[in-house]
Coordinates of C-alpha atoms in Angstrom, one line a residue:
Chain K
X168 CA -59.5 -38.6 -61.1
X169 CA -56.6 -41.2 -61.2
X170 CA -53.9 -38.5 -61.8
X171 CA -50.7 -40.3 -62.5
X172 CA -50.6 -44.1 -62.2
X173 CA -47.4 -46.1 -62.1
X174 CA -47.1 -49.8 -62.5
X175 CA -45.8 -52.0 -61.1
X176 CA -45.4 -50.8 -57.4
X177 CA -42.8 -53.3 -56.5
X178 CA -40.4 -55.4 -58.5
X179 CA -37.4 -57.5 -57.9
X180 CA -35.1 -58.2 -60.8
X181 CA -31.9 -60.4 -61.3
X182 CA -28.9 -58.6 -62.8
X183 CA -29.1 -58.6 -66.5
X184 CA -32.9 -59.0 -66.7
X185 CA -35.0 -56.3 -68.4
X186 CA -38.3 -54.7 -67.5
X187 CA -40.5 -51.8 -68.4
X188 CA -42.2 -49.4 -66.0
X189 CA -45.4 -47.8 -67.2
X190 CA -46.6 -44.3 -66.3
X191 CA -50.1 -43.2 -67.4
X192 CA -51.6 -39.8 -66.8
X193 CA -55.2 -38.7 -67.5
X194 CA -54.8 -34.9 -67.1
X195 CA -53.8 -34.2 -70.7
X196 CA -50.4 -33.0 -69.5
X197 CA -47.8 -32.3 -72.2
X198 CA -44.8 -32.9 -70.0
X199 CA -43.8 -36.2 -68.3
X200 CA -40.8 -37.1 -66.3
X201 CA -39.0 -40.1 -64.9
X202 CA -37.1 -39.7 -61.5
X203 CA -35.2 -41.9 -59.3
X204 CA -34.9 -41.3 -55.6
X205 CA -32.0 -42.8 -53.6
X206 CA -31.2 -42.5 -49.9
X207 CA -29.5 -39.2 -49.0
X208 CA -30.0 -37.8 -52.4
X209 CA -32.6 -35.6 -54.0
X210 CA -34.8 -36.8 -56.8
X211 CA -32.7 -37.1 -60.0
X212 CA -34.2 -36.7 -63.5
X213 CA -33.6 -39.7 -65.7
X214 CA -35.5 -38.8 -68.8
X215 CA -38.3 -36.5 -69.8
X216 CA -40.7 -35.8 -72.5
X217 CA -42.2 -32.5 -73.8
X218 CA -44.9 -34.1 -75.8
X219 CA -46.1 -37.2 -77.7
X220 CA -43.3 -38.8 -79.7
X221 CA -40.5 -36.8 -78.0
X222 CA -38.0 -37.8 -75.3
X223 CA -34.9 -36.2 -73.8
X224 CA -32.1 -37.1 -71.5
X225 CA -32.0 -35.9 -67.9
X226 CA -29.2 -36.0 -65.4
X227 CA -28.8 -39.8 -65.1
X228 CA -30.0 -41.4 -68.3
X229 CA -27.4 -44.2 -68.6
X230 CA -28.9 -47.6 -68.6
X231 CA -32.4 -46.4 -69.2
X232 CA -34.5 -45.9 -72.3
X233 CA -37.9 -44.3 -72.7
X234 CA -40.8 -43.9 -75.1
X235 CA -43.8 -41.6 -75.4
X236 CA -45.9 -43.2 -78.2
X237 CA -49.1 -41.8 -76.8
X238 CA -49.5 -38.5 -74.9
X239 CA -50.9 -40.1 -71.8
X240 CA -48.2 -42.8 -71.5
X241 CA -44.5 -42.6 -70.7
X242 CA -42.5 -45.8 -70.5
X243 CA -39.2 -46.4 -68.7
X244 CA -37.2 -49.4 -69.8
X245 CA -34.2 -51.1 -68.3
X246 CA -32.6 -53.3 -70.9
X247 CA -30.0 -55.0 -68.6
X248 CA -30.7 -54.3 -65.0
X249 CA -27.8 -53.6 -62.6
X250 CA -27.7 -53.5 -58.8
X251 CA -26.9 -49.7 -59.1
X252 CA -30.4 -49.3 -60.5
X253 CA -31.9 -50.4 -57.2
X254 CA -34.0 -47.3 -56.4
X255 CA -37.5 -45.9 -56.1
X256 CA -38.7 -44.6 -59.3
X257 CA -41.3 -41.8 -59.7
X258 CA -43.1 -40.7 -62.7
X259 CA -44.5 -37.1 -62.8
X260 CA -46.4 -34.9 -65.2
X261 CA -47.1 -31.2 -65.6
X262 CA -48.8 -28.8 -68.0
X263 CA -45.7 -26.8 -68.4
X264 CA -42.1 -27.7 -68.3
X265 CA -40.8 -27.7 -64.7
X266 CA -44.3 -27.5 -63.4
X267 CA -44.3 -23.8 -63.6
X268 CA -48.0 -23.4 -62.9
X269 CA -49.9 -23.1 -59.6
X270 CA -50.5 -26.8 -59.9
X271 CA -46.8 -27.8 -60.0
X272 CA -46.2 -31.4 -60.6
X273 CA -48.5 -34.4 -60.2
X274 CA -46.5 -37.5 -59.1
X275 CA -47.2 -41.2 -59.3
X276 CA -46.9 -43.3 -56.2
X277 CA -43.6 -44.8 -57.1
X278 CA -42.1 -48.1 -58.1
X279 CA -39.7 -49.7 -55.6
X280 CA -37.2 -51.7 -57.7
X281 CA -34.6 -54.0 -56.3
X282 CA -31.9 -55.6 -58.6
X283 CA -30.1 -58.5 -57.0
Chain Z
X221 CA -22.0 -28.0 -52.0
X222 CA -25.5 -29.0 -53.3
X223 CA -27.3 -26.3 -55.2
X224 CA -30.3 -26.8 -52.9
X225 CA -29.8 -27.2 -49.2
X226 CA -32.4 -28.0 -46.7
X227 CA -32.3 -27.7 -42.9
X228 CA -32.8 -29.4 -40.7
X229 CA -32.5 -33.0 -42.1
X230 CA -34.6 -34.3 -39.4
X231 CA -37.0 -32.7 -37.1
X232 CA -39.2 -34.0 -34.3
X233 CA -41.9 -32.0 -32.7
X234 CA -44.8 -32.3 -30.2
X235 CA -48.3 -31.9 -31.5
X236 CA -49.3 -28.3 -31.6
X237 CA -45.8 -26.9 -32.1
X238 CA -44.9 -24.4 -34.8
X239 CA -42.6 -25.9 -37.4
X240 CA -40.2 -24.3 -39.7
X241 CA -38.2 -25.9 -42.5
X242 CA -35.6 -24.0 -44.5
X243 CA -34.4 -24.2 -48.0
X244 CA -31.4 -22.3 -49.4
X245 CA -30.4 -22.4 -53.0
X246 CA -27.3 -21.1 -54.8
X247 CA -28.6 -20.6 -58.4
X248 CA -30.9 -18.1 -59.9
X249 CA -34.4 -19.4 -60.1
X250 CA -37.8 -18.6 -61.6
X251 CA -39.8 -20.6 -59.1
X252 CA -39.6 -22.8 -56.1
X253 CA -41.6 -25.8 -55.2
X254 CA -42.4 -27.4 -51.9
X255 CA -43.4 -31.0 -52.0
X256 CA -44.6 -33.4 -49.3
X257 CA -43.6 -37.1 -49.4
X258 CA -45.9 -39.3 -47.3
X259 CA -44.5 -42.2 -45.3
X260 CA -46.0 -44.6 -47.9
X261 CA -43.9 -42.9 -50.6
X262 CA -46.3 -40.7 -52.5
X263 CA -45.3 -37.3 -53.4
X264 CA -47.7 -34.3 -53.4
X265 CA -47.0 -30.8 -54.6
X266 CA -47.8 -28.3 -51.9
X267 CA -46.7 -24.9 -53.2
X268 CA -45.1 -23.3 -56.2
X269 CA -44.0 -19.8 -55.5
X270 CA -41.8 -17.2 -57.1
X271 CA -42.2 -14.3 -54.6
X272 CA -43.7 -13.4 -51.3
X273 CA -45.9 -15.8 -49.4
X274 CA -48.5 -18.5 -50.0
X275 CA -50.8 -20.0 -47.4
X276 CA -52.9 -23.2 -47.6
X277 CA -54.6 -24.2 -44.4
X278 CA -51.9 -24.6 -41.7
X279 CA -49.1 -24.5 -44.2
X280 CA -47.3 -21.2 -45.1
X281 CA -44.5 -20.9 -47.6
X282 CA -42.4 -17.8 -47.9
X283 CA -39.6 -16.9 -50.3
X284 CA -36.9 -14.2 -50.4
X285 CA -35.4 -14.1 -53.8
X286 CA -32.7 -11.6 -52.9
X287 CA -31.4 -13.9 -50.0
X288 CA -32.1 -17.1 -52.0
X289 CA -34.0 -18.6 -49.2
X290 CA -37.4 -20.2 -48.7
X291 CA -39.2 -21.4 -45.6
X292 CA -42.1 -23.8 -45.0
X293 CA -44.0 -23.2 -41.8
X294 CA -46.6 -25.5 -40.2
X295 CA -48.8 -24.0 -37.6
X296 CA -50.5 -26.2 -34.9
X297 CA -48.6 -29.3 -36.1
X298 CA -50.4 -32.6 -36.0
X299 CA -49.1 -36.2 -36.2
X300 CA -50.6 -36.4 -39.7
X301 CA -48.1 -33.8 -40.8
X302 CA -45.3 -36.4 -40.4
X303 CA -43.6 -36.7 -43.8
X304 CA -40.6 -35.8 -45.7
X305 CA -40.7 -32.2 -47.0
X306 CA -38.8 -31.5 -50.1
X307 CA -38.0 -28.1 -51.8
X308 CA -37.1 -27.9 -55.5
X309 CA -35.9 -25.0 -57.4
X310 CA -36.8 -24.2 -61.0
X311 CA -33.8 -22.8 -62.9
X312 CA -33.5 -22.2 -66.5
X313 CA -34.3 -25.7 -67.7
X314 CA -34.7 -28.2 -64.9
X315 CA -35.8 -28.7 -61.4
X316 CA -33.2 -29.3 -58.7
X317 CA -34.4 -31.1 -55.6
X318 CA -33.2 -30.9 -52.1
X319 CA -32.7 -34.1 -50.1
X320 CA -35.7 -33.4 -47.8
X321 CA -36.5 -32.8 -44.2
X322 CA -38.0 -35.7 -42.4
X323 CA -40.6 -34.4 -39.9
X324 CA -42.0 -36.5 -37.1
X325 CA -44.9 -35.0 -35.0
X326 CA -45.6 -36.9 -31.9
X327 CA -48.9 -36.8 -29.9

């Protein structure tokens, strides 16, 4: 079982460049999430999706866009990268919103993004 | 004040010691998660609990809803337990994460 797969694992971007982070899950989970993790701060929700074709804003959505065209995939896009978007990005999925099951969340392994 | 506070921020222990990590929260919740983040960065969900106590191997998680407090205990700690432990509370609509407790267990 692959669980949640994130690609790429590392990326360096120049300010103003664009990129897409891909998250794929094979557990048939309805809910998917994108978080960013910064030093000294807890994980913060960027965007989330409650099902195929739906997306919603989280705490820190500015500068990011997302799409969920297929149930198993959740894409995070940066249209014009800024140094403030240097972070580690985690994708997660769950069968209920907020992971309110005994199984909680399943996380991807993270993408370390540096914007110079 | 953060809605979810963890203590301590950093913890070192000798192999075999009993470890306690605390999580206090200020909002009403329906559940609380404990997560483990490995040195390589991967995050694993350890427990989700809404009352009482849960045990998995050497890990024990407790929660006191009235006191808005949860603890994660590790018995007979081992160097492979070295990781960042994160608690997260489930409120009405979203998870709120603590900043984590970095645990290092030395042989």
